[in-house]
């Protein structure tokens, strides 16, 4: 759950800077929004920064994001993912 909490905290910090919504793991709709955000982060274009990142960084990002997705699914099995299978 550590990775998921860190992911939410980081997303909330960015959202605070840009005036976005703050996510809460206690809200079912926010959990789905987080699943959608994780999906977006796992898309090949975002994951690799359009092919600009070195392979090791891509692997590290993928590992982190899949750990976050697994933890979110463990918390709420009803969330839907498309990039994470």
mmCIF file of N, CA and C in Angstrom:
data_model
loop_
_atom_site.group_PDB
_atom_site.id
_atom_site.type_symbol
_atom_site.label_atom_id
_atom_site.label_comp_id
_atom_site.label_asym_id
_atom_site.label_seq_id
_atom_site.Cartn_x
_atom_site.Cartn_y
_atom_site.Cartn_z
ATOM 1 N N UNK A 1 0.826 -1.190 0.000
ATOM 2 C CA UNK A 1 0.000 0.000 0.000
ATOM 3 C C UNK A 1 0.872 1.256 0.000
ATOM 4 N N UNK A 2 2.139 1.075 0.316
ATOM 5 C CA UNK A 2 3.066 2.203 0.388
ATOM 6 C C UNK A 2 3.197 2.913 -0.955
ATOM 7 N N UNK A 3 3.340 2.144 -2.025
ATOM 8 C CA UNK A 3 3.495 2.735 -3.353
ATOM 9 C C UNK A 3 2.239 3.476 -3.785
ATOM 10 N N UNK A 4 1.072 2.897 -3.493
ATOM 11 C CA UNK A 4 -0.198 3.532 -3.847
ATOM 12 C C UNK A 4 -0.360 4.865 -3.114
ATOM 13 N N UNK A 5 -0.083 4.863 -1.821
ATOM 14 C CA UNK A 5 -0.202 6.101 -1.047
ATOM 15 C C UNK A 5 0.768 7.162 -1.559
ATOM 16 N N UNK A 6 1.978 6.766 -1.915
ATOM 17 C CA UNK A 6 2.955 7.718 -2.458
ATOM 18 C C UNK A 6 2.489 8.262 -3.805
ATOM 19 N N UNK A 7 1.902 7.410 -4.632
ATOM 20 C CA UNK A 7 1.389 7.821 -5.942
ATOM 21 C C UNK A 7 0.265 8.850 -5.775
ATOM 22 N N UNK A 8 -0.653 8.585 -4.856
ATOM 23 C CA UNK A 8 -1.767 9.501 -4.610
ATOM 24 C C UNK A 8 -1.241 10.822 -4.053
ATOM 25 N N UNK A 9 -0.303 10.747 -3.141
ATOM 26 C CA UNK A 9 0.275 11.959 -2.563
ATOM 27 C C UNK A 9 0.942 12.819 -3.640
ATOM 28 N N UNK A 10 1.694 12.179 -4.520
ATOM 29 C CA UNK A 10 2.358 12.909 -5.602
ATOM 30 C C UNK A 10 1.338 13.511 -6.565
ATOM 31 N N UNK A 11 0.308 12.760 -6.915
ATOM 32 C CA UNK A 11 -0.738 13.273 -7.804
ATOM 33 C C UNK A 11 -1.450 14.456 -7.159
ATOM 34 N N UNK A 12 -1.711 14.371 -5.857
ATOM 35 C CA UNK A 12 -2.384 15.465 -5.162
ATOM 36 C C UNK A 12 -1.503 16.714 -5.080
ATOM 37 N N UNK A 13 -0.200 16.529 -4.950
ATOM 38 C CA UNK A 13 0.707 17.685 -4.940
ATOM 39 C C UNK A 13 0.666 18.401 -6.283
ATOM 40 N N UNK A 14 0.732 17.639 -7.373
ATOM 41 C CA UNK A 14 0.656 18.253 -8.703
ATOM 42 C C UNK A 14 -0.695 18.913 -8.915
ATOM 43 N N UNK A 15 -1.757 18.258 -8.482
ATOM 44 C CA UNK A 15 -3.094 18.834 -8.631
ATOM 45 C C UNK A 15 -3.240 20.121 -7.828
ATOM 46 N N UNK A 16 -2.600 20.199 -6.657
ATOM 47 C CA UNK A 16 -2.652 21.419 -5.846
ATOM 48 C C UNK A 16 -1.966 22.573 -6.572
ATOM 49 N N UNK A 17 -0.876 22.277 -7.249
ATOM 50 C CA UNK A 17 -0.150 23.314 -7.985
ATOM 51 C C UNK A 17 -1.000 23.843 -9.135
ATOM 52 N N UNK A 18 -1.652 22.944 -9.846
ATOM 53 C CA UNK A 18 -2.391 23.322 -11.049
ATOM 54 C C UNK A 18 -3.896 23.461 -10.827
ATOM 55 N N UNK A 19 -4.328 23.464 -9.578
ATOM 56 C CA UNK A 19 -5.740 23.681 -9.277
ATOM 57 C C UNK A 19 -6.641 22.500 -9.583
ATOM 58 N N UNK A 20 -6.075 21.312 -9.593
ATOM 59 C CA UNK A 20 -6.869 20.111 -9.876
ATOM 60 C C UNK A 20 -7.523 19.554 -8.625
ATOM 61 N N UNK A 21 -8.271 18.489 -8.814
ATOM 62 C CA UNK A 21 -8.987 17.816 -7.734
ATOM 63 C C UNK A 21 -8.019 17.000 -6.888
ATOM 64 N N UNK A 22 -8.302 16.921 -5.602
ATOM 65 C CA UNK A 22 -7.526 16.087 -4.699
ATOM 66 C C UNK A 22 -8.175 14.697 -4.646
ATOM 67 N N UNK A 23 -7.367 13.664 -4.825
ATOM 68 C CA UNK A 23 -7.862 12.287 -4.805
ATOM 69 C C UNK A 23 -7.923 11.764 -3.374
ATOM 70 N N UNK A 24 -8.904 10.905 -3.119
ATOM 71 C CA UNK A 24 -9.036 10.237 -1.831
ATOM 72 C C UNK A 24 -9.259 8.752 -2.081
ATOM 73 N N UNK A 25 -8.502 7.928 -1.393
ATOM 74 C CA UNK A 25 -8.671 6.485 -1.546
ATOM 75 C C UNK A 25 -9.960 5.983 -0.910
ATOM 76 N N UNK A 26 -10.608 6.813 -0.106
ATOM 77 C CA UNK A 26 -11.862 6.391 0.520
ATOM 78 C C UNK A 26 -13.065 6.592 -0.391
ATOM 79 N N UNK A 27 -12.873 7.237 -1.531
ATOM 80 C CA UNK A 27 -13.964 7.481 -2.472
ATOM 81 C C UNK A 27 -13.876 6.522 -3.653
ATOM 82 N N UNK A 28 -14.965 5.824 -3.944
ATOM 83 C CA UNK A 28 -14.987 4.873 -5.061
ATOM 84 C C UNK A 28 -14.747 5.581 -6.394
ATOM 85 N N UNK A 29 -15.321 6.746 -6.564
ATOM 86 C CA UNK A 29 -15.123 7.464 -7.837
ATOM 87 C C UNK A 29 -13.686 7.934 -7.974
ATOM 88 N N UNK A 30 -13.062 8.348 -6.883
ATOM 89 C CA UNK A 30 -11.651 8.741 -6.937
ATOM 90 C C UNK A 30 -10.749 7.542 -7.224
ATOM 91 N N UNK A 31 -11.109 6.382 -6.683
ATOM 92 C CA UNK A 31 -10.303 5.184 -6.970
ATOM 93 C C UNK A 31 -10.348 4.858 -8.458
ATOM 94 N N UNK A 32 -11.514 5.026 -9.092
ATOM 95 C CA UNK A 32 -11.598 4.786 -10.533
ATOM 96 C C UNK A 32 -10.829 5.862 -11.302
ATOM 97 N N UNK A 33 -10.894 7.090 -10.847
ATOM 98 C CA UNK A 33 -10.120 8.165 -11.487
ATOM 99 C C UNK A 33 -8.625 7.872 -11.388
ATOM 100 N N UNK A 34 -8.207 7.342 -10.242
ATOM 101 C CA UNK A 34 -6.796 6.964 -10.088
ATOM 102 C C UNK A 34 -6.438 5.813 -11.017
ATOM 103 N N UNK A 35 -7.345 4.854 -11.174
ATOM 104 C CA UNK A 35 -7.108 3.750 -12.113
ATOM 105 C C UNK A 35 -6.952 4.296 -13.530
ATOM 106 N N UNK A 36 -7.772 5.261 -13.889
ATOM 107 C CA UNK A 36 -7.666 5.885 -15.212
ATOM 108 C C UNK A 36 -6.340 6.618 -15.369
ATOM 109 N N UNK A 37 -5.900 7.274 -14.303
ATOM 110 C CA UNK A 37 -4.616 7.992 -14.338
ATOM 111 C C UNK A 37 -3.457 7.005 -14.479
ATOM 112 N N UNK A 38 -3.532 5.906 -13.761
ATOM 113 C CA UNK A 38 -2.495 4.877 -13.866
ATOM 114 C C UNK A 38 -2.473 4.328 -15.290
ATOM 115 N N UNK A 39 -3.657 4.072 -15.849
ATOM 116 C CA UNK A 39 -3.745 3.630 -17.244
ATOM 117 C C UNK A 39 -3.057 4.625 -18.180
ATOM 118 N N UNK A 40 -3.333 5.899 -17.974
ATOM 119 C CA UNK A 40 -2.718 6.925 -18.823
ATOM 120 C C UNK A 40 -1.205 6.915 -18.651
ATOM 121 N N UNK A 41 -0.736 6.761 -17.419
ATOM 122 C CA UNK A 41 0.714 6.729 -17.172
ATOM 123 C C UNK A 41 1.368 5.484 -17.767
ATOM 124 N N UNK A 42 0.602 4.398 -17.885
ATOM 125 C CA UNK A 42 1.127 3.153 -18.456
ATOM 126 C C UNK A 42 1.041 3.104 -19.983
ATOM 127 N N UNK A 43 0.402 4.080 -20.592
ATOM 128 C CA UNK A 43 0.335 4.060 -22.052
ATOM 129 C C UNK A 43 1.755 4.159 -22.605
ATOM 130 N N UNK A 44 2.030 3.498 -23.709
ATOM 131 C CA UNK A 44 3.393 3.475 -24.235
ATOM 132 C C UNK A 44 4.002 4.863 -24.448
ATOM 133 N N UNK A 45 3.213 5.808 -24.906
ATOM 134 C CA UNK A 45 3.734 7.151 -25.153
ATOM 135 C C UNK A 45 4.171 7.825 -23.857
ATOM 136 N N UNK A 46 3.344 7.705 -22.825
ATOM 137 C CA UNK A 46 3.677 8.331 -21.542
ATOM 138 C C UNK A 46 4.756 7.554 -20.795
ATOM 139 N N UNK A 47 4.679 6.252 -20.840
ATOM 140 C CA UNK A 47 5.643 5.426 -20.123
ATOM 141 C C UNK A 47 7.064 5.656 -20.630
ATOM 142 N N UNK A 48 7.204 5.817 -21.925
ATOM 143 C CA UNK A 48 8.545 5.966 -22.515
ATOM 144 C C UNK A 48 8.906 7.414 -22.832
ATOM 145 N N UNK A 49 7.997 8.349 -22.517
ATOM 146 C CA UNK A 49 8.190 9.766 -22.905
ATOM 147 C C UNK A 49 8.475 9.838 -24.398
ATOM 148 N N UNK A 50 7.582 9.211 -25.163
ATOM 149 C CA UNK A 50 7.685 9.154 -26.631
ATOM 150 C C UNK A 50 9.023 8.593 -27.102
ATOM 151 N N UNK A 51 9.518 7.596 -26.369
ATOM 152 C CA UNK A 51 10.747 6.917 -26.763
ATOM 153 C C UNK A 51 12.021 7.615 -26.331
ATOM 154 N N UNK A 52 11.914 8.647 -25.529
ATOM 155 C CA UNK A 52 13.082 9.427 -25.120
ATOM 156 C C UNK A 52 13.797 8.866 -23.893
ATOM 157 N N UNK A 53 13.141 8.019 -23.115
ATOM 158 C CA UNK A 53 13.753 7.512 -21.888
ATOM 159 C C UNK A 53 14.630 6.302 -22.155
ATOM 160 N N UNK A 54 15.690 6.142 -21.360
ATOM 161 C CA UNK A 54 16.497 4.918 -21.473
ATOM 162 C C UNK A 54 15.711 3.716 -20.955
ATOM 163 N N UNK A 55 16.071 2.544 -21.423
ATOM 164 C CA UNK A 55 15.360 1.313 -21.080
ATOM 165 C C UNK A 55 15.235 1.075 -19.588
ATOM 166 N N UNK A 56 16.285 1.355 -18.834
ATOM 167 C CA UNK A 56 16.243 1.116 -17.391
ATOM 168 C C UNK A 56 15.185 1.979 -16.715
ATOM 169 N N UNK A 57 15.038 3.212 -17.162
ATOM 170 C CA UNK A 57 14.032 4.103 -16.592
ATOM 171 C C UNK A 57 12.618 3.625 -16.937
ATOM 172 N N UNK A 58 12.454 3.138 -18.146
ATOM 173 C CA UNK A 58 11.146 2.615 -18.568
ATOM 174 C C UNK A 58 10.761 1.412 -17.711
ATOM 175 N N UNK A 59 11.705 0.514 -17.499
ATOM 176 C CA UNK A 59 11.449 -0.676 -16.677
ATOM 177 C C UNK A 59 11.102 -0.271 -15.248
ATOM 178 N N UNK A 60 11.834 0.697 -14.695
ATOM 179 C CA UNK A 60 11.576 1.152 -13.324
ATOM 180 C C UNK A 60 10.193 1.790 -13.216
ATOM 181 N N UNK A 61 9.829 2.616 -14.196
ATOM 182 C CA UNK A 61 8.508 3.240 -14.181
ATOM 183 C C UNK A 61 7.407 2.186 -14.278
ATOM 184 N N UNK A 62 7.587 1.227 -15.177
ATOM 185 C CA UNK A 62 6.583 0.180 -15.359
ATOM 186 C C UNK A 62 6.418 -0.629 -14.072
ATOM 187 N N UNK A 63 7.516 -0.969 -13.452
ATOM 188 C CA UNK A 63 7.471 -1.743 -12.208
ATOM 189 C C UNK A 63 6.721 -0.972 -11.122
ATOM 190 N N UNK A 64 7.012 0.318 -10.999
ATOM 191 C CA UNK A 64 6.358 1.149 -9.991
ATOM 192 C C UNK A 64 4.861 1.262 -10.268
ATOM 193 N N UNK A 65 4.504 1.527 -11.504
ATOM 194 C CA UNK A 65 3.099 1.712 -11.849
ATOM 195 C C UNK A 65 2.298 0.417 -11.728
ATOM 196 N N UNK A 66 2.900 -0.711 -12.076
ATOM 197 C CA UNK A 66 2.173 -1.971 -11.916
ATOM 198 C C UNK A 66 1.997 -2.320 -10.440
ATOM 199 N N UNK A 67 2.972 -1.954 -9.607
ATOM 200 C CA UNK A 67 2.807 -2.167 -8.161
ATOM 201 C C UNK A 67 1.665 -1.306 -7.631
ATOM 202 N N UNK A 68 1.581 -0.070 -8.090
ATOM 203 C CA UNK A 68 0.497 0.826 -7.681
ATOM 204 C C UNK A 68 -0.848 0.259 -8.148
ATOM 205 N N UNK A 69 -0.905 -0.223 -9.378
ATOM 206 C CA UNK A 69 -2.152 -0.791 -9.909
ATOM 207 C C UNK A 69 -2.574 -2.021 -9.110
ATOM 208 N N UNK A 70 -1.641 -2.889 -8.775
ATOM 209 C CA UNK A 70 -1.960 -4.084 -7.983
ATOM 210 C C UNK A 70 -2.514 -3.701 -6.624
ATOM 211 N N UNK A 71 -1.902 -2.703 -5.993
ATOM 212 C CA UNK A 71 -2.357 -2.274 -4.679
ATOM 213 C C UNK A 71 -3.745 -1.642 -4.757
ATOM 214 N N UNK A 72 -4.001 -0.887 -5.812
ATOM 215 C CA UNK A 72 -5.323 -0.289 -5.978
ATOM 216 C C UNK A 72 -6.371 -1.377 -6.215
ATOM 217 N N UNK A 73 -6.033 -2.381 -7.001
ATOM 218 C CA UNK A 73 -6.971 -3.487 -7.240
ATOM 219 C C UNK A 73 -7.217 -4.294 -5.972
ATOM 220 N N UNK A 74 -6.196 -4.424 -5.137
ATOM 221 C CA UNK A 74 -6.379 -5.133 -3.864
ATOM 222 C C UNK A 74 -7.308 -4.340 -2.949
ATOM 223 N N UNK A 75 -7.206 -3.018 -3.009
ATOM 224 C CA UNK A 75 -8.061 -2.163 -2.201
ATOM 225 C C UNK A 75 -9.493 -2.153 -2.727
ATOM 226 N N UNK A 76 -9.638 -2.120 -4.066
ATOM 227 C CA UNK A 76 -10.964 -2.048 -4.685
ATOM 228 C C UNK A 76 -10.975 -2.884 -5.962
ATOM 229 N N UNK A 77 -11.422 -4.129 -5.879
ATOM 230 C CA UNK A 77 -11.429 -5.005 -7.055
ATOM 231 C C UNK A 77 -12.395 -4.562 -8.161
ATOM 232 N N UNK A 78 -13.246 -3.575 -7.892
ATOM 233 C CA UNK A 78 -14.191 -3.134 -8.911
ATOM 234 C C UNK A 78 -13.613 -2.102 -9.880
ATOM 235 N N UNK A 79 -12.411 -1.577 -9.620
ATOM 236 C CA UNK A 79 -11.841 -0.589 -10.539
ATOM 237 C C UNK A 79 -11.467 -1.269 -11.853
ATOM 238 N N UNK A 80 -11.573 -0.519 -12.941
ATOM 239 C CA UNK A 80 -11.275 -1.048 -14.267
ATOM 240 C C UNK A 80 -9.978 -0.460 -14.800
ATOM 241 N N UNK A 81 -9.163 -1.326 -15.363
ATOM 242 C CA UNK A 81 -7.924 -0.923 -16.021
ATOM 243 C C UNK A 81 -7.976 -1.389 -17.464
ATOM 244 N N UNK A 82 -7.271 -0.685 -18.333
ATOM 245 C CA UNK A 82 -7.182 -1.084 -19.733
ATOM 246 C C UNK A 82 -5.737 -1.377 -20.116
ATOM 247 N N UNK A 83 -4.805 -0.539 -19.675
ATOM 248 C CA UNK A 83 -3.388 -0.755 -19.990
ATOM 249 C C UNK A 83 -2.790 -1.814 -19.063
ATOM 250 N N UNK A 84 -3.258 -1.858 -17.832
ATOM 251 C CA UNK A 84 -2.776 -2.847 -16.873
ATOM 252 C C UNK A 84 -3.692 -4.057 -16.950
ATOM 253 N N UNK A 85 -3.114 -5.204 -17.219
ATOM 254 C CA UNK A 85 -3.952 -6.411 -17.336
ATOM 255 C C UNK A 85 -3.677 -7.376 -16.207
#
